[in-house]
């Protein structure tokens, strides 16, 4: 037996260990989002004198880099090896977490958060591919469901775990990643099987830099406008850099063989609407995560551990609805109607906060009901919009289409956080929080409208149009009717 055969045999015998390694990476990336949000007020206290706009980059720095690198990372993995890229990404994320924990200043903390995002971008698209290769077809559905559920578990654990760790220090919300990362790095090289696509081209890394510059400049200009004034030359330059960078990325993506943005996929109306709905909804979702922590620890003055416990019902509801109702409703109603319903539930939750919450704590009568509605909304919207790709694109385009959905998701998170900083305008009071909840309602109603537009196209021939050289032809040399 050859060495490669022996390795394959060992892999086949231990798919459960592969599932553990892949899920551990997803757990870290998902946990990081929720746990850092709950730590935000403590980080702010640790660095007095920093404005809310400056501190928002602890969140936005991670999200901008992740959005820009997600698609190129998947292409790099296809070309150079999914196992190699996964392990490099896991190592980078673990090192970035350690660096964040010991960061002596906000600028360095933001820089190390970007390093974390580089690692997460390398890990996320490769973990699923490695998982699929380790399981036989009959067991893949169960494995993928487990892999996806781990992200939900991390979301549910994030707020209460973050609250507990903050009893020690905000630095522990980053240190907690290290033992999980090291364990996965220890086991991963022994159980993961290498795979690659030798025909994959080199991704447009310059385009990824342009996308990060464009989205980052736009977010910077938005949050800086509140501090420096909208007529300030630096703010105007920020908007100009954003416009020029995003225009250049669009033009490069039209010409590059492996672009950072898969523009042909956006010619499919349903996918374009799904990206728009995802961007709008995620803007509201990220704003909610950011704003509610500030509301509980600021206006209500609750300690972090109580805030974490009070915020956990939303993620728990998200997981329950996603696992029990999300798939059934999507199969019965279609992704558009399901996403529209979820967006409306989220808007109802924000409306409950707007009408019931005030300066005096009211958890059972105000915060909790809104949490249940918003959590249910997230549980319906995220899986239904993500599943659009498999319905309207050819199989060979699923990876590129998924990258567009995920890019829209991350850009929405960046812009939502930036808009909330503008609405809060410094240290928020009750009126500022109410402006934030109105923004949540407006964004999710717009997302619901996009979902309704998707539903209206449910019976249309909304299939991906492949390039001419891949279009099947009849004996008469015309396009096959299925490709029209």
Short mmCIF file of N, CA and C in Angstrom, two decimals, residues 19-182:
data_model
loop_
_atom_site.label_atom_id
_atom_site.label_comp_id
_atom_site.label_asym_id
_atom_site.label_seq_id
_atom_site.Cartn_x
_atom_site.Cartn_y
_atom_site.Cartn_z
N UNK A 19 -14.76 16.26 11.05
CA UNK A 19 -15.90 17.11 11.39
C UNK A 19 -15.58 17.99 12.59
N UNK A 20 -14.87 17.43 13.59
CA UNK A 20 -14.50 18.21 14.76
C UNK A 20 -13.59 19.38 14.38
N UNK A 21 -12.59 19.11 13.56
CA UNK A 21 -11.62 20.16 13.18
C UNK A 21 -12.30 21.25 12.37
N UNK A 22 -13.11 20.84 11.38
CA UNK A 22 -13.80 21.83 10.54
C UNK A 22 -14.80 22.65 11.36
N UNK A 23 -15.51 21.98 12.25
CA UNK A 23 -16.50 22.68 13.07
C UNK A 23 -15.84 23.61 14.09
N UNK A 24 -14.67 23.22 14.58
CA UNK A 24 -13.97 24.08 15.53
C UNK A 24 -13.62 25.42 14.90
N UNK A 25 -13.21 25.38 13.63
CA UNK A 25 -12.88 26.62 12.93
C UNK A 25 -14.11 27.50 12.76
N UNK A 26 -15.24 26.89 12.39
CA UNK A 26 -16.48 27.65 12.25
C UNK A 26 -16.92 28.20 13.60
N UNK A 27 -16.75 27.42 14.64
CA UNK A 27 -17.11 27.86 15.99
C UNK A 27 -16.34 29.12 16.38
N UNK A 28 -15.03 29.12 16.11
CA UNK A 28 -14.22 30.27 16.47
C UNK A 28 -14.65 31.52 15.71
N UNK A 29 -14.85 31.38 14.39
CA UNK A 29 -15.22 32.54 13.59
C UNK A 29 -16.59 33.09 13.99
N UNK A 30 -17.54 32.21 14.29
CA UNK A 30 -18.88 32.64 14.68
C UNK A 30 -18.89 33.22 16.09
N UNK A 31 -18.19 32.57 16.99
CA UNK A 31 -18.13 33.04 18.38
C UNK A 31 -17.52 34.44 18.45
N UNK A 32 -16.52 34.68 17.62
CA UNK A 32 -15.80 35.94 17.68
C UNK A 32 -16.71 37.14 17.44
N UNK A 33 -17.67 36.98 16.53
CA UNK A 33 -18.58 38.09 16.23
C UNK A 33 -19.39 38.48 17.46
N UNK A 34 -20.02 37.52 18.11
CA UNK A 34 -20.93 37.80 19.21
C UNK A 34 -20.18 38.16 20.50
N UNK A 35 -19.05 37.52 20.71
CA UNK A 35 -18.35 37.73 21.97
C UNK A 35 -17.65 39.08 22.00
N UNK A 36 -17.17 39.55 20.84
CA UNK A 36 -16.51 40.86 20.78
C UNK A 36 -17.54 41.97 20.94
N UNK A 37 -18.75 41.79 20.42
CA UNK A 37 -19.79 42.79 20.61
C UNK A 37 -20.09 43.02 22.09
N UNK A 38 -20.17 41.94 22.86
CA UNK A 38 -20.49 42.09 24.28
C UNK A 38 -19.31 42.72 25.03
N UNK A 39 -18.11 42.59 24.49
CA UNK A 39 -16.93 43.16 25.15
C UNK A 39 -16.70 44.61 24.80
N UNK A 40 -17.44 45.14 23.85
CA UNK A 40 -17.18 46.48 23.33
C UNK A 40 -17.17 47.55 24.42
N UNK A 41 -18.16 47.60 25.33
CA UNK A 41 -18.12 48.65 26.36
C UNK A 41 -16.87 48.58 27.24
N UNK A 42 -16.43 47.36 27.58
CA UNK A 42 -15.24 47.23 28.42
C UNK A 42 -13.99 47.67 27.67
N UNK A 43 -13.93 47.37 26.37
CA UNK A 43 -12.80 47.83 25.57
C UNK A 43 -12.78 49.36 25.53
N UNK A 44 -13.96 49.94 25.45
CA UNK A 44 -14.06 51.41 25.43
C UNK A 44 -13.55 52.01 26.73
N UNK A 45 -13.87 51.38 27.86
CA UNK A 45 -13.40 51.87 29.15
C UNK A 45 -11.89 51.69 29.31
N UNK A 46 -11.34 50.64 28.66
CA UNK A 46 -9.91 50.37 28.78
C UNK A 46 -9.06 51.39 28.04
N UNK A 47 -9.66 52.06 27.06
CA UNK A 47 -8.93 53.05 26.28
C UNK A 47 -9.70 54.37 26.32
N UNK A 48 -9.67 55.07 27.45
CA UNK A 48 -10.44 56.31 27.58
C UNK A 48 -9.97 57.37 26.60
N UNK A 49 -10.90 58.19 26.16
CA UNK A 49 -10.57 59.24 25.21
C UNK A 49 -10.84 58.85 23.77
N UNK A 50 -11.06 57.57 23.51
CA UNK A 50 -11.36 57.12 22.15
C UNK A 50 -12.85 57.33 21.86
N UNK A 51 -13.15 57.87 20.71
CA UNK A 51 -14.54 58.13 20.35
C UNK A 51 -15.24 56.84 19.93
N UNK A 52 -16.56 56.89 19.92
CA UNK A 52 -17.33 55.73 19.46
C UNK A 52 -17.00 55.41 18.01
N UNK A 53 -16.79 56.44 17.20
CA UNK A 53 -16.45 56.24 15.78
C UNK A 53 -15.13 55.48 15.66
N UNK A 54 -14.13 55.86 16.45
CA UNK A 54 -12.83 55.18 16.39
C UNK A 54 -12.95 53.73 16.86
N UNK A 55 -13.65 53.53 17.96
CA UNK A 55 -13.78 52.19 18.51
C UNK A 55 -14.61 51.26 17.62
N UNK A 56 -15.47 51.83 16.80
CA UNK A 56 -16.27 50.99 15.91
C UNK A 56 -15.40 50.18 14.94
N UNK A 57 -14.16 50.61 14.76
CA UNK A 57 -13.26 49.89 13.86
C UNK A 57 -12.76 48.58 14.46
N UNK A 58 -12.93 48.41 15.75
CA UNK A 58 -12.65 47.09 16.34
C UNK A 58 -13.57 46.05 15.71
N UNK A 59 -14.79 46.46 15.39
CA UNK A 59 -15.74 45.58 14.70
C UNK A 59 -15.58 45.67 13.18
N UNK A 60 -15.53 46.90 12.66
CA UNK A 60 -15.53 47.08 11.21
C UNK A 60 -14.23 46.66 10.54
N UNK A 61 -13.10 46.80 11.24
CA UNK A 61 -11.83 46.37 10.65
C UNK A 61 -11.86 44.89 10.31
N UNK A 62 -12.41 44.10 11.20
CA UNK A 62 -12.55 42.66 10.97
C UNK A 62 -13.48 42.39 9.80
N UNK A 63 -14.63 43.06 9.79
CA UNK A 63 -15.65 42.75 8.80
C UNK A 63 -15.24 43.19 7.40
N UNK A 64 -14.58 44.35 7.28
CA UNK A 64 -14.13 44.82 5.97
C UNK A 64 -13.13 43.84 5.36
N UNK A 65 -12.14 43.44 6.14
CA UNK A 65 -11.13 42.52 5.62
C UNK A 65 -11.74 41.17 5.27
N UNK A 66 -12.64 40.69 6.09
CA UNK A 66 -13.29 39.41 5.82
C UNK A 66 -14.10 39.47 4.53
N UNK A 67 -14.83 40.56 4.33
CA UNK A 67 -15.64 40.71 3.12
C UNK A 67 -14.80 40.72 1.87
N UNK A 68 -13.66 41.41 1.92
CA UNK A 68 -12.82 41.54 0.74
C UNK A 68 -12.06 40.26 0.41
N UNK A 69 -11.71 39.48 1.42
CA UNK A 69 -10.83 38.33 1.20
C UNK A 69 -11.56 37.00 1.08
N UNK A 70 -12.84 36.96 1.35
CA UNK A 70 -13.55 35.69 1.38
C UNK A 70 -13.50 34.98 0.03
N UNK A 71 -13.85 35.68 -1.05
CA UNK A 71 -13.86 35.04 -2.38
C UNK A 71 -12.45 34.69 -2.85
N UNK A 72 -11.45 35.61 -2.77
CA UNK A 72 -10.10 35.23 -3.18
C UNK A 72 -9.52 34.08 -2.37
N UNK A 73 -9.88 34.00 -1.10
CA UNK A 73 -9.36 32.91 -0.27
C UNK A 73 -9.85 31.56 -0.78
N UNK A 74 -11.12 31.49 -1.17
CA UNK A 74 -11.63 30.24 -1.72
C UNK A 74 -10.92 29.86 -3.01
N UNK A 75 -10.64 30.84 -3.85
CA UNK A 75 -9.92 30.57 -5.10
C UNK A 75 -8.49 30.11 -4.83
N UNK A 76 -7.83 30.75 -3.85
CA UNK A 76 -6.48 30.32 -3.50
C UNK A 76 -6.46 28.88 -3.00
N UNK A 77 -7.47 28.53 -2.21
CA UNK A 77 -7.55 27.16 -1.70
C UNK A 77 -7.74 26.17 -2.84
N UNK A 78 -8.59 26.51 -3.81
CA UNK A 78 -8.79 25.63 -4.95
C UNK A 78 -7.49 25.40 -5.70
N UNK A 79 -6.68 26.44 -5.82
CA UNK A 79 -5.47 26.35 -6.64
C UNK A 79 -4.30 25.70 -5.89
N UNK A 80 -4.08 26.09 -4.63
CA UNK A 80 -2.87 25.67 -3.92
C UNK A 80 -3.11 24.58 -2.89
N UNK A 81 -4.35 24.23 -2.64
CA UNK A 81 -4.63 23.15 -1.71
C UNK A 81 -5.51 23.60 -0.56
N UNK A 82 -6.66 22.94 -0.39
CA UNK A 82 -7.62 23.36 0.62
C UNK A 82 -7.11 23.06 2.03
N UNK A 83 -6.44 21.93 2.19
CA UNK A 83 -5.88 21.60 3.51
C UNK A 83 -4.81 22.61 3.90
N UNK A 84 -3.93 22.95 2.97
CA UNK A 84 -2.85 23.90 3.26
C UNK A 84 -3.42 25.26 3.64
N UNK A 85 -4.35 25.76 2.86
CA UNK A 85 -4.92 27.09 3.13
C UNK A 85 -5.71 27.07 4.43
N UNK A 86 -6.43 26.00 4.70
CA UNK A 86 -7.19 25.89 5.95
C UNK A 86 -6.26 25.98 7.16
N UNK A 87 -5.18 25.22 7.15
CA UNK A 87 -4.26 25.20 8.29
C UNK A 87 -3.54 26.54 8.45
N UNK A 88 -3.18 27.17 7.33
CA UNK A 88 -2.57 28.49 7.41
C UNK A 88 -3.56 29.48 8.01
N UNK A 89 -4.81 29.42 7.54
CA UNK A 89 -5.83 30.33 8.07
C UNK A 89 -6.07 30.13 9.54
N UNK A 90 -6.11 28.88 9.97
CA UNK A 90 -6.33 28.59 11.39
C UNK A 90 -5.18 29.13 12.24
N UNK A 91 -3.95 28.97 11.73
CA UNK A 91 -2.78 29.48 12.46
C UNK A 91 -2.81 31.01 12.53
N UNK A 92 -3.16 31.66 11.41
CA UNK A 92 -3.21 33.12 11.38
C UNK A 92 -4.29 33.63 12.34
N UNK A 93 -5.45 32.98 12.35
CA UNK A 93 -6.52 33.40 13.25
C UNK A 93 -6.10 33.24 14.71
N UNK A 94 -5.43 32.15 15.04
CA UNK A 94 -5.01 31.92 16.42
C UNK A 94 -3.96 32.94 16.85
N UNK A 95 -2.99 33.20 15.98
CA UNK A 95 -1.96 34.21 16.29
C UNK A 95 -2.60 35.59 16.42
N UNK A 96 -3.54 35.90 15.52
CA UNK A 96 -4.24 37.18 15.59
C UNK A 96 -5.02 37.34 16.88
N UNK A 97 -5.63 36.25 17.35
CA UNK A 97 -6.36 36.30 18.62
C UNK A 97 -5.43 36.61 19.78
N UNK A 98 -4.26 35.96 19.81
CA UNK A 98 -3.29 36.23 20.87
C UNK A 98 -2.80 37.68 20.81
N UNK A 99 -2.58 38.17 19.59
CA UNK A 99 -2.12 39.55 19.45
C UNK A 99 -3.19 40.53 19.91
N UNK A 100 -4.46 40.26 19.60
CA UNK A 100 -5.55 41.13 20.07
C UNK A 100 -5.58 41.17 21.60
N UNK A 101 -5.37 40.03 22.22
CA UNK A 101 -5.46 39.96 23.68
C UNK A 101 -4.42 40.83 24.36
N UNK A 102 -3.27 41.05 23.71
CA UNK A 102 -2.20 41.82 24.33
C UNK A 102 -2.00 43.18 23.66
N UNK A 103 -2.96 43.60 22.83
CA UNK A 103 -2.84 44.88 22.12
C UNK A 103 -2.80 46.04 23.12
N UNK A 104 -1.79 46.93 23.01
CA UNK A 104 -1.67 48.04 23.97
C UNK A 104 -2.42 49.30 23.56
N UNK A 105 -3.01 49.32 22.35
CA UNK A 105 -3.68 50.53 21.88
C UNK A 105 -4.78 50.15 20.91
N UNK A 106 -5.71 51.09 20.67
CA UNK A 106 -6.80 50.83 19.74
C UNK A 106 -6.29 50.61 18.32
N UNK A 107 -5.36 51.43 17.79
CA UNK A 107 -4.88 51.17 16.43
C UNK A 107 -4.29 49.77 16.26
N UNK A 108 -3.52 49.31 17.24
CA UNK A 108 -2.95 47.96 17.14
C UNK A 108 -4.03 46.90 17.29
N UNK A 109 -5.01 47.14 18.15
CA UNK A 109 -6.11 46.20 18.29
C UNK A 109 -6.86 46.05 16.97
N UNK A 110 -7.11 47.16 16.29
CA UNK A 110 -7.78 47.11 14.99
C UNK A 110 -6.92 46.35 13.99
N UNK A 111 -5.61 46.61 13.98
CA UNK A 111 -4.71 45.92 13.05
C UNK A 111 -4.73 44.41 13.30
N UNK A 112 -4.71 44.01 14.55
CA UNK A 112 -4.72 42.58 14.85
C UNK A 112 -6.07 41.95 14.56
N UNK A 113 -7.14 42.75 14.66
CA UNK A 113 -8.46 42.25 14.25
C UNK A 113 -8.49 41.97 12.75
N UNK A 114 -7.82 42.82 11.99
CA UNK A 114 -7.71 42.57 10.55
C UNK A 114 -6.95 41.27 10.31
N UNK A 115 -5.89 41.03 11.10
CA UNK A 115 -5.15 39.77 10.98
C UNK A 115 -6.06 38.58 11.28
N UNK A 116 -6.88 38.71 12.30
CA UNK A 116 -7.87 37.67 12.58
C UNK A 116 -8.76 37.41 11.38
N UNK A 117 -9.21 38.48 10.74
CA UNK A 117 -10.11 38.36 9.60
C UNK A 117 -9.45 37.65 8.43
N UNK A 118 -8.16 37.90 8.22
CA UNK A 118 -7.43 37.19 7.17
C UNK A 118 -7.49 35.68 7.43
N UNK A 119 -7.24 35.30 8.68
CA UNK A 119 -7.32 33.88 9.02
C UNK A 119 -8.70 33.31 8.85
N UNK A 120 -9.73 34.05 9.28
CA UNK A 120 -11.11 33.57 9.15
C UNK A 120 -11.50 33.42 7.69
N UNK A 121 -11.06 34.35 6.84
CA UNK A 121 -11.39 34.27 5.42
C UNK A 121 -10.74 33.06 4.76
N UNK A 122 -9.56 32.66 5.23
CA UNK A 122 -8.91 31.48 4.68
C UNK A 122 -9.57 30.20 5.18
N UNK A 123 -10.13 30.24 6.38
CA UNK A 123 -10.71 29.04 7.00
C UNK A 123 -12.12 28.73 6.48
N UNK A 124 -12.97 29.75 6.39
CA UNK A 124 -14.39 29.51 6.16
C UNK A 124 -14.69 28.78 4.85
N UNK A 125 -14.16 29.20 3.69
CA UNK A 125 -14.52 28.48 2.46
C UNK A 125 -13.86 27.11 2.33
N UNK A 126 -12.80 26.86 3.09
CA UNK A 126 -12.11 25.58 2.97
C UNK A 126 -12.65 24.52 3.92
N UNK A 127 -13.22 24.95 5.05
CA UNK A 127 -13.66 23.97 6.04
C UNK A 127 -14.76 23.08 5.49
N UNK A 128 -15.71 23.66 4.75
CA UNK A 128 -16.80 22.86 4.20
C UNK A 128 -16.30 21.91 3.13
N UNK A 129 -15.39 22.38 2.27
CA UNK A 129 -14.85 21.51 1.22
C UNK A 129 -14.12 20.31 1.82
N UNK A 130 -13.34 20.54 2.87
CA UNK A 130 -12.64 19.44 3.53
C UNK A 130 -13.61 18.47 4.18
N UNK A 131 -14.68 19.01 4.73
CA UNK A 131 -15.69 18.16 5.36
C UNK A 131 -16.37 17.26 4.33
N UNK A 132 -16.75 17.82 3.20
CA UNK A 132 -17.43 17.05 2.16
C UNK A 132 -16.54 15.92 1.62
N UNK A 133 -15.26 16.18 1.51
CA UNK A 133 -14.36 15.15 0.98
C UNK A 133 -14.12 14.02 1.97
N UNK A 134 -14.40 14.25 3.26
CA UNK A 134 -14.14 13.23 4.28
C UNK A 134 -15.30 12.28 4.49
N UNK A 135 -16.51 12.66 4.05
CA UNK A 135 -17.70 11.85 4.30
C UNK A 135 -18.23 11.25 3.00
N UNK A 136 -18.72 10.03 3.06
CA UNK A 136 -19.38 9.45 1.89
C UNK A 136 -20.68 10.19 1.60
N UNK A 137 -21.17 10.13 0.35
CA UNK A 137 -22.38 10.89 -0.02
C UNK A 137 -23.57 10.67 0.90
N UNK A 138 -23.75 9.46 1.37
CA UNK A 138 -24.93 9.16 2.19
C UNK A 138 -24.90 9.86 3.55
N UNK A 139 -23.72 10.26 4.01
CA UNK A 139 -23.59 10.88 5.33
C UNK A 139 -23.29 12.37 5.27
N UNK A 140 -23.18 12.91 4.06
CA UNK A 140 -22.78 14.32 3.93
C UNK A 140 -23.83 15.28 4.46
N UNK A 141 -25.11 14.99 4.23
CA UNK A 141 -26.16 15.92 4.67
C UNK A 141 -26.12 16.09 6.18
N UNK A 142 -25.97 14.96 6.90
CA UNK A 142 -25.89 15.03 8.36
C UNK A 142 -24.66 15.80 8.81
N UNK A 143 -23.53 15.54 8.14
CA UNK A 143 -22.29 16.22 8.51
C UNK A 143 -22.40 17.73 8.29
N UNK A 144 -22.97 18.12 7.15
CA UNK A 144 -23.11 19.54 6.85
C UNK A 144 -24.08 20.22 7.83
N UNK A 145 -25.16 19.53 8.19
CA UNK A 145 -26.10 20.08 9.16
C UNK A 145 -25.42 20.32 10.50
N UNK A 146 -24.60 19.37 10.91
CA UNK A 146 -23.86 19.53 12.17
C UNK A 146 -22.89 20.70 12.08
N UNK A 147 -22.18 20.77 10.96
CA UNK A 147 -21.22 21.87 10.73
C UNK A 147 -21.93 23.22 10.81
N UNK A 148 -23.08 23.34 10.18
CA UNK A 148 -23.82 24.60 10.18
C UNK A 148 -24.38 24.92 11.56
N UNK A 149 -24.84 23.88 12.28
CA UNK A 149 -25.42 24.10 13.60
C UNK A 149 -24.39 24.61 14.60
N UNK A 150 -23.12 24.25 14.39
CA UNK A 150 -22.07 24.69 15.31
C UNK A 150 -21.98 26.21 15.32
N UNK A 151 -22.15 26.84 14.14
CA UNK A 151 -22.14 28.30 14.08
C UNK A 151 -23.27 28.90 14.91
N UNK A 152 -24.44 28.26 14.87
CA UNK A 152 -25.55 28.73 15.68
C UNK A 152 -25.31 28.55 17.16
N UNK A 153 -24.69 27.44 17.54
CA UNK A 153 -24.36 27.21 18.94
C UNK A 153 -23.39 28.28 19.44
N UNK A 154 -22.41 28.62 18.60
CA UNK A 154 -21.45 29.66 18.97
C UNK A 154 -22.15 31.00 19.16
N UNK A 155 -23.13 31.28 18.28
CA UNK A 155 -23.89 32.53 18.41
C UNK A 155 -24.65 32.57 19.72
N UNK A 156 -25.24 31.43 20.11
CA UNK A 156 -26.01 31.38 21.35
C UNK A 156 -25.10 31.49 22.57
N UNK A 157 -23.91 30.90 22.49
CA UNK A 157 -23.00 30.93 23.62
C UNK A 157 -22.26 32.26 23.75
N UNK A 158 -22.14 32.99 22.64
CA UNK A 158 -21.33 34.19 22.63
C UNK A 158 -21.65 35.20 23.72
N UNK A 159 -22.91 35.69 23.83
CA UNK A 159 -23.20 36.71 24.84
C UNK A 159 -22.98 36.26 26.28
N UNK A 160 -23.52 35.09 26.71
CA UNK A 160 -23.28 34.73 28.11
C UNK A 160 -21.82 34.38 28.40
N UNK A 161 -21.16 33.71 27.44
CA UNK A 161 -19.75 33.39 27.65
C UNK A 161 -18.92 34.67 27.71
N UNK A 162 -19.23 35.61 26.83
CA UNK A 162 -18.52 36.88 26.86
C UNK A 162 -18.71 37.61 28.18
N UNK A 163 -19.95 37.58 28.70
CA UNK A 163 -20.20 38.23 29.98
C UNK A 163 -19.40 37.62 31.10
N UNK A 164 -19.27 36.29 31.10
CA UNK A 164 -18.48 35.62 32.13
C UNK A 164 -17.01 35.96 32.02
N UNK A 165 -16.48 35.95 30.79
CA UNK A 165 -15.06 36.23 30.60
C UNK A 165 -14.72 37.67 30.95
N UNK A 166 -15.68 38.57 30.76
CA UNK A 166 -15.43 39.97 31.08
C UNK A 166 -15.28 40.21 32.57
N UNK A 167 -15.71 39.24 33.41
CA UNK A 167 -15.46 39.34 34.83
C UNK A 167 -13.97 39.29 35.12
N UNK A 168 -13.21 38.65 34.20
CA UNK A 168 -11.75 38.61 34.33
C UNK A 168 -11.13 39.83 33.63
N UNK A 169 -11.38 39.95 32.33
CA UNK A 169 -10.85 41.07 31.54
C UNK A 169 -11.40 40.94 30.13
N UNK A 170 -11.49 42.08 29.42
CA UNK A 170 -11.92 42.03 28.02
C UNK A 170 -10.94 41.25 27.18
N UNK A 171 -9.70 41.15 27.61
CA UNK A 171 -8.69 40.43 26.83
C UNK A 171 -8.98 38.93 26.74
N UNK A 172 -9.76 38.41 27.69
CA UNK A 172 -10.08 36.99 27.68
C UNK A 172 -11.04 36.60 26.55
N UNK A 173 -11.75 37.56 25.98
CA UNK A 173 -12.64 37.21 24.87
C UNK A 173 -11.82 36.83 23.63
N UNK A 174 -10.55 37.23 23.61
CA UNK A 174 -9.65 36.81 22.53
C UNK A 174 -8.81 35.60 22.95
N UNK A 175 -8.41 35.57 24.21
CA UNK A 175 -7.60 34.44 24.68
C UNK A 175 -8.35 33.12 24.61
N UNK A 176 -9.69 33.15 24.71
CA UNK A 176 -10.45 31.92 24.69
C UNK A 176 -10.33 31.18 23.35
N UNK A 177 -9.96 31.91 22.29
CA UNK A 177 -9.80 31.27 20.98
C UNK A 177 -8.55 30.39 20.90
N UNK A 178 -7.56 30.71 21.72
CA UNK A 178 -6.24 30.10 21.53
C UNK A 178 -6.24 28.59 21.78
N UNK A 179 -6.78 28.07 22.90
CA UNK A 179 -6.73 26.61 23.09
C UNK A 179 -7.49 25.84 22.03
N UNK A 180 -8.65 26.37 21.57
CA UNK A 180 -9.40 25.68 20.52
C UNK A 180 -8.60 25.68 19.23
N UNK A 181 -7.99 26.82 18.90
CA UNK A 181 -7.19 26.90 17.67
C UNK A 181 -5.98 25.98 17.72
N UNK A 182 -5.29 25.94 18.85
CA UNK A 182 -4.11 25.08 18.96
C UNK A 182 -4.48 23.60 18.86
#
